[in-house]
Tab-separated table of C-alpha atoms and ligand atoms in Angstrom:
chain	number	residue	atom	x	y	z
A	1	MET	CA	4.180	19.512	4.636
A	2	LYS	CA	2.274	18.703	1.391
A	3	SER	CA	2.356	14.560	0.518
A	4	ALA	CA	4.301	15.648	-2.419
A	5	GLU	CA	7.252	16.344	-0.349
A	6	VAL	CA	9.555	13.572	0.288
A	7	THR	CA	12.995	13.476	1.956
A	8	ARG	CA	13.918	10.306	-0.075
A	9	VAL	CA	15.543	8.956	3.369
A	10	GLU	CA	14.588	5.272	3.702
A	11	ARG	CA	13.625	4.095	7.154
A	12	THR	CA	13.138	0.222	7.982
A	13	PHE	CA	12.100	-2.134	10.669
A	14	ARG	CA	12.900	-5.590	12.270
A	15	ASP	CA	12.051	-8.939	10.920
A	16	ASP	CA	10.600	-9.701	14.157
A	17	GLU	CA	8.003	-6.559	13.997
A	18	LEU	CA	4.373	-5.962	12.339
A	19	ILE	CA	3.342	-2.892	11.386
A	20	VAL	CA	-0.788	-2.752	11.964
A	21	SER	CA	-3.544	-0.747	11.398
A	22	LYS	CA	-7.241	-1.052	10.939
A	23	THR	CA	-10.170	0.896	9.010
A	24	ASP	CA	-13.354	1.101	8.990
A	25	PRO	CA	-15.411	0.013	5.400
A	26	LYS	CA	-14.370	3.359	4.095
A	27	GLY	CA	-10.538	2.841	4.391
A	28	ARG	CA	-10.621	5.933	7.490
A	29	ILE	CA	-8.176	4.151	10.367
A	30	THR	CA	-9.680	2.875	13.485
A	31	TYR	CA	-6.521	1.364	15.131
A	32	CYS	CA	-2.569	1.816	14.633
A	33	ASN	CA	-0.108	-0.191	16.641
A	34	ASP	CA	2.990	1.322	18.554
A	35	VAL	CA	5.489	-0.017	15.414
A	36	PHE	CA	3.116	2.273	13.126
A	37	LEU	CA	3.327	5.337	15.039
A	38	SER	CA	7.055	4.984	15.664
A	39	ILE	CA	7.559	4.164	12.059
A	40	SER	CA	5.469	6.958	10.742
A	41	GLY	CA	6.323	9.522	13.261
A	42	PHE	CA	2.592	10.111	13.913
A	43	ARG	CA	0.603	10.190	16.557
A	44	GLU	CA	-2.142	8.125	17.248
A	45	ALA	CA	-3.990	11.092	17.543
A	46	GLU	CA	-3.210	12.389	14.278
A	47	LEU	CA	-3.913	9.417	12.136
A	48	LEU	CA	-7.250	7.683	13.845
A	49	GLY	CA	-10.208	8.837	11.731
A	50	GLN	CA	-8.030	10.038	9.082
A	51	PRO	CA	-8.626	8.200	5.486
A	52	HIS	CA	-5.511	5.822	5.136
A	53	ASN	CA	-4.103	7.923	2.362
A	54	ILE	CA	-2.565	9.931	4.857
A	55	ILE	CA	0.681	7.675	4.814
A	56	ARG	CA	0.494	7.640	0.934
A	57	HIS	CA	3.733	8.032	-0.816
A	58	PRO	CA	4.126	9.824	-4.384
A	59	ASP	CA	5.999	6.754	-5.728
A	60	MET	CA	3.216	4.749	-5.297
A	61	PRO	CA	0.917	3.699	-8.785
A	62	ARG	CA	-2.446	4.222	-8.442
A	63	THR	CA	-2.773	0.894	-10.452
A	64	ILE	CA	-1.881	-0.870	-7.002
A	65	PHE	CA	-4.377	0.580	-4.957
A	66	LYS	CA	-7.191	0.136	-7.483
A	67	LEU	CA	-6.351	-3.322	-7.299
A	68	LEU	CA	-6.403	-3.489	-3.757
A	69	TRP	CA	-9.612	-1.763	-3.290
A	70	GLU	CA	-11.129	-4.068	-6.045
A	71	THR	CA	-10.069	-6.936	-4.320
A	72	LEU	CA	-11.088	-6.064	-0.914
A	73	GLU	CA	-14.638	-5.311	-2.220
A	74	GLN	CA	-14.804	-8.481	-3.440
A	75	GLY	CA	-14.771	-9.588	0.173
A	76	ARG	CA	-10.906	-10.890	-0.585
A	77	GLU	CA	-7.475	-10.512	1.016
A	78	ILE	CA	-4.775	-8.786	-1.140
A	79	PHE	CA	-0.894	-9.066	-0.511
A	80	ALA	CA	0.601	-5.993	-1.569
A	81	TYR	CA	4.372	-4.233	-1.411
A	82	VAL	CA	4.014	-0.772	-0.503
A	83	VAL	CA	6.252	2.422	0.322
A	84	ASN	CA	4.781	4.723	2.687
A	85	ARG	CA	5.515	7.913	3.816
A	86	CYS	CA	6.231	9.265	7.273
A	87	LYS	CA	5.065	12.525	8.875
A	88	ASN	CA	8.721	13.998	7.710
A	89	GLY	CA	8.762	12.552	4.215
A	90	ASP	CA	11.315	9.846	4.746
A	91	HIS	CA	9.598	6.580	3.418
A	92	TYR	CA	9.264	2.837	4.616
A	93	TRP	CA	8.676	-0.311	2.239
A	94	VAL	CA	6.499	-3.130	3.600
A	95	LEU	CA	4.798	-6.237	2.604
A	96	ALA	CA	1.119	-5.678	3.342
A	97	HIS	CA	-1.284	-8.523	3.843
A	98	VAL	CA	-4.899	-6.628	3.440
A	99	ALA	CA	-8.479	-8.518	4.254
A	100	PRO	CA	-11.829	-7.940	5.114
A	101	ASP	CA	-13.309	-7.715	8.833
A	102	ARG	CA	-16.431	-9.489	9.125
A	103	GLY	CA	-19.285	-9.159	11.868
A	104	PRO	CA	-20.983	-12.170	13.215
A	105	ASP	CA	-23.359	-11.984	10.179
A	106	GLY	CA	-20.920	-11.818	7.441
A	107	THR	CA	-21.158	-8.145	6.728
A	108	VAL	CA	-17.826	-6.707	6.467
A	109	THR	CA	-17.335	-4.224	9.049
A	110	GLY	CA	-13.921	-2.812	8.035
A	111	PHE	CA	-10.068	-3.643	6.991
A	112	HIS	CA	-6.635	-4.595	8.611
A	113	SER	CA	-3.474	-4.592	7.279
A	114	ASN	CA	-0.567	-6.469	8.488
A	115	ARG	CA	3.212	-5.425	7.128
A	116	ARG	CA	6.104	-6.906	7.235
A	117	THR	CA	9.598	-5.726	6.419
A	118	PRO	CA	9.936	-6.913	2.859
A	119	ASP	CA	12.845	-9.137	1.189
A	120	PRO	CA	15.578	-6.985	-0.701
A	121	ALA	CA	15.456	-9.127	-3.405
A	122	ALA	CA	11.962	-8.574	-4.081
A	123	LEU	CA	12.326	-4.589	-3.926
A	124	GLU	CA	14.560	-5.053	-6.517
A	125	VAL	CA	12.152	-6.477	-8.353
A	126	ILE	CA	9.047	-3.769	-7.227
A	127	ARG	CA	10.994	-0.610	-7.465
A	128	PRO	CA	11.065	-0.444	-11.173
A	129	LEU	CA	8.083	-2.407	-11.513
A	130	TYR	CA	6.233	0.728	-9.714
A	131	ALA	CA	8.349	3.232	-11.379
A	132	ARG	CA	7.307	1.733	-14.723
A	133	LEU	CA	3.459	1.935	-13.454
A	134	LEU	CA	3.876	5.493	-12.318
A	135	ALA	CA	5.878	6.801	-15.439
A	136	GLU	CA	2.762	4.917	-17.686
A	137	GLU	CA	0.130	6.803	-15.311
A	138	THR	CA	1.299	10.097	-15.432
A	139	ARG	CA	2.046	9.862	-19.261
A	140	HIS	CA	-1.295	10.278	-19.942
A	141	GLY	CA	-3.037	13.878	-19.050
A	142	ASP	CA	-6.211	12.500	-18.225
A	143	ARG	CA	-6.303	10.903	-14.758
A	144	LYS	CA	-8.829	7.956	-15.461
A	145	ALA	CA	-6.842	7.193	-18.949
A	146	GLY	CA	-3.398	7.085	-17.112
A	147	LEU	CA	-5.034	4.456	-14.534
A	148	GLU	CA	-6.296	2.206	-17.152
A	149	ALA	CA	-3.050	2.119	-19.182
A	150	GLY	CA	-1.238	1.553	-15.546
A	151	PHE	CA	-3.587	-1.281	-15.194
A	152	ALA	CA	-3.770	-2.644	-18.411
A	153	MET	CA	0.560	-2.612	-18.012
A	154	LEU	CA	0.166	-4.936	-14.948
A	155	GLN	CA	-2.157	-7.142	-16.618
A	156	ALA	CA	0.276	-7.563	-19.595
A	157	LEU	CA	3.148	-8.085	-17.366
A	158	LEU	CA	1.613	-10.695	-15.287
A	159	ALA	CA	0.291	-12.266	-18.563
A	160	ASP	CA	3.776	-12.342	-20.327
A	161	LYS	CA	5.066	-14.245	-16.856
A	162	GLY	CA	1.819	-16.757	-17.320
A	163	LEU	CA	1.308	-15.850	-13.554
A	164	SER	CA	-1.633	-14.819	-11.426
A	165	TYR	CA	-1.216	-11.454	-9.306
A	166	ASP	CA	-1.008	-13.365	-6.411
A	167	GLN	CA	1.585	-15.671	-7.493
A	168	PHE	CA	3.845	-12.807	-8.753
A	169	VAL	CA	3.629	-11.058	-5.763
A	170	LEU	CA	4.367	-14.119	-3.208
A	171	GLY	CA	6.921	-15.968	-5.398
A	172	LEU	CA	9.241	-12.593	-5.399
B	1	LIG	C1	-6.490	-1.532	5.854
B	1	LIG	C2	-6.385	-0.520	4.590
B	1	LIG	C3	-5.051	-0.450	5.304
B	1	LIG	C4	-4.198	0.679	3.924
B	1	LIG	N1	-2.745	0.728	4.072
B	1	LIG	C5	-2.243	1.823	3.484
B	1	LIG	C6	-0.830	1.932	3.252
B	1	LIG	O1	-0.307	1.649	4.359
B	1	LIG	N2	-0.424	2.852	2.525
B	1	LIG	C7	-1.334	3.365	1.339
B	1	LIG	O2	-0.874	4.535	0.766
B	1	LIG	N3	-2.319	3.207	1.445
B	1	LIG	C8	-2.993	2.392	2.523
B	1	LIG	N4	-4.335	1.616	2.031
B	1	LIG	C9	-5.009	2.450	0.700
B	1	LIG	C10	-5.753	3.448	0.965
B	1	LIG	O3	-7.285	3.802	1.377
B	1	LIG	C11	-5.781	4.379	-0.245
B	1	LIG	O4	-6.783	3.508	-1.509
B	1	LIG	C12	-4.503	4.779	-0.993
B	1	LIG	O5	-3.585	5.583	-0.086
B	1	LIG	C13	-4.610	5.820	-2.137
B	1	LIG	O6	-5.095	6.946	-1.844
B	1	LIG	P1	-5.697	7.797	-2.920
B	1	LIG	O7	-6.710	6.962	-3.947
B	1	LIG	O8	-5.972	8.811	-2.270
B	1	LIG	O9	-4.784	8.106	-3.849
B	1	LIG	C14	-4.716	1.158	2.841
B	1	LIG	C15	-6.404	1.090	2.790
B	1	LIG	C16	-6.586	-0.464	3.548
B	1	LIG	C17	-8.753	-0.562	3.272
């Protein structure tokens, strides 16, 4: 199945469950827990060693992943709402906490993500926001210009609210 093929069927997980994965410094999956396997529909062997975009859903704006990677590359943690694609094209929403892992000498050895089921009220804000960002990104013929325009739209929205990205996400 191509990544663009989606069913529009939503899957959910419980408040007391956490979806966990770890990656190497390039974002290739090195670990995923049973909740991850169960909701995504992949077998462990299909995920290990693969780039994490194997579960990328086409509804996700690239702006959010740009922010994610820029934040991680600065050695910082990030919280983000993400919709992910299951193997069969279904999807599930998460609130992810993604952070660097460090070795004894402080160098970044990889990253991990712990994901909780999101508050439905937060998704009422995030769904239309992501749709707007995606529309802005795709409105431009040029990929790079589209990403810059999406990023500028997010920054303008945050400036308008007088909030940092973290304050916005964690305040939802
Ligand atoms: C620890 C970690 C966890 C990640 N989790 C996800 C995820 O759950 N879903 C996702 O689409 N991308 C996730 N990513 C981001 C992907 O590496 C990638 O940037 C994203 O899927 C966009 O892919 P693309 O650049 O090919 O469009 C994660 C990255 C890291 C480092």
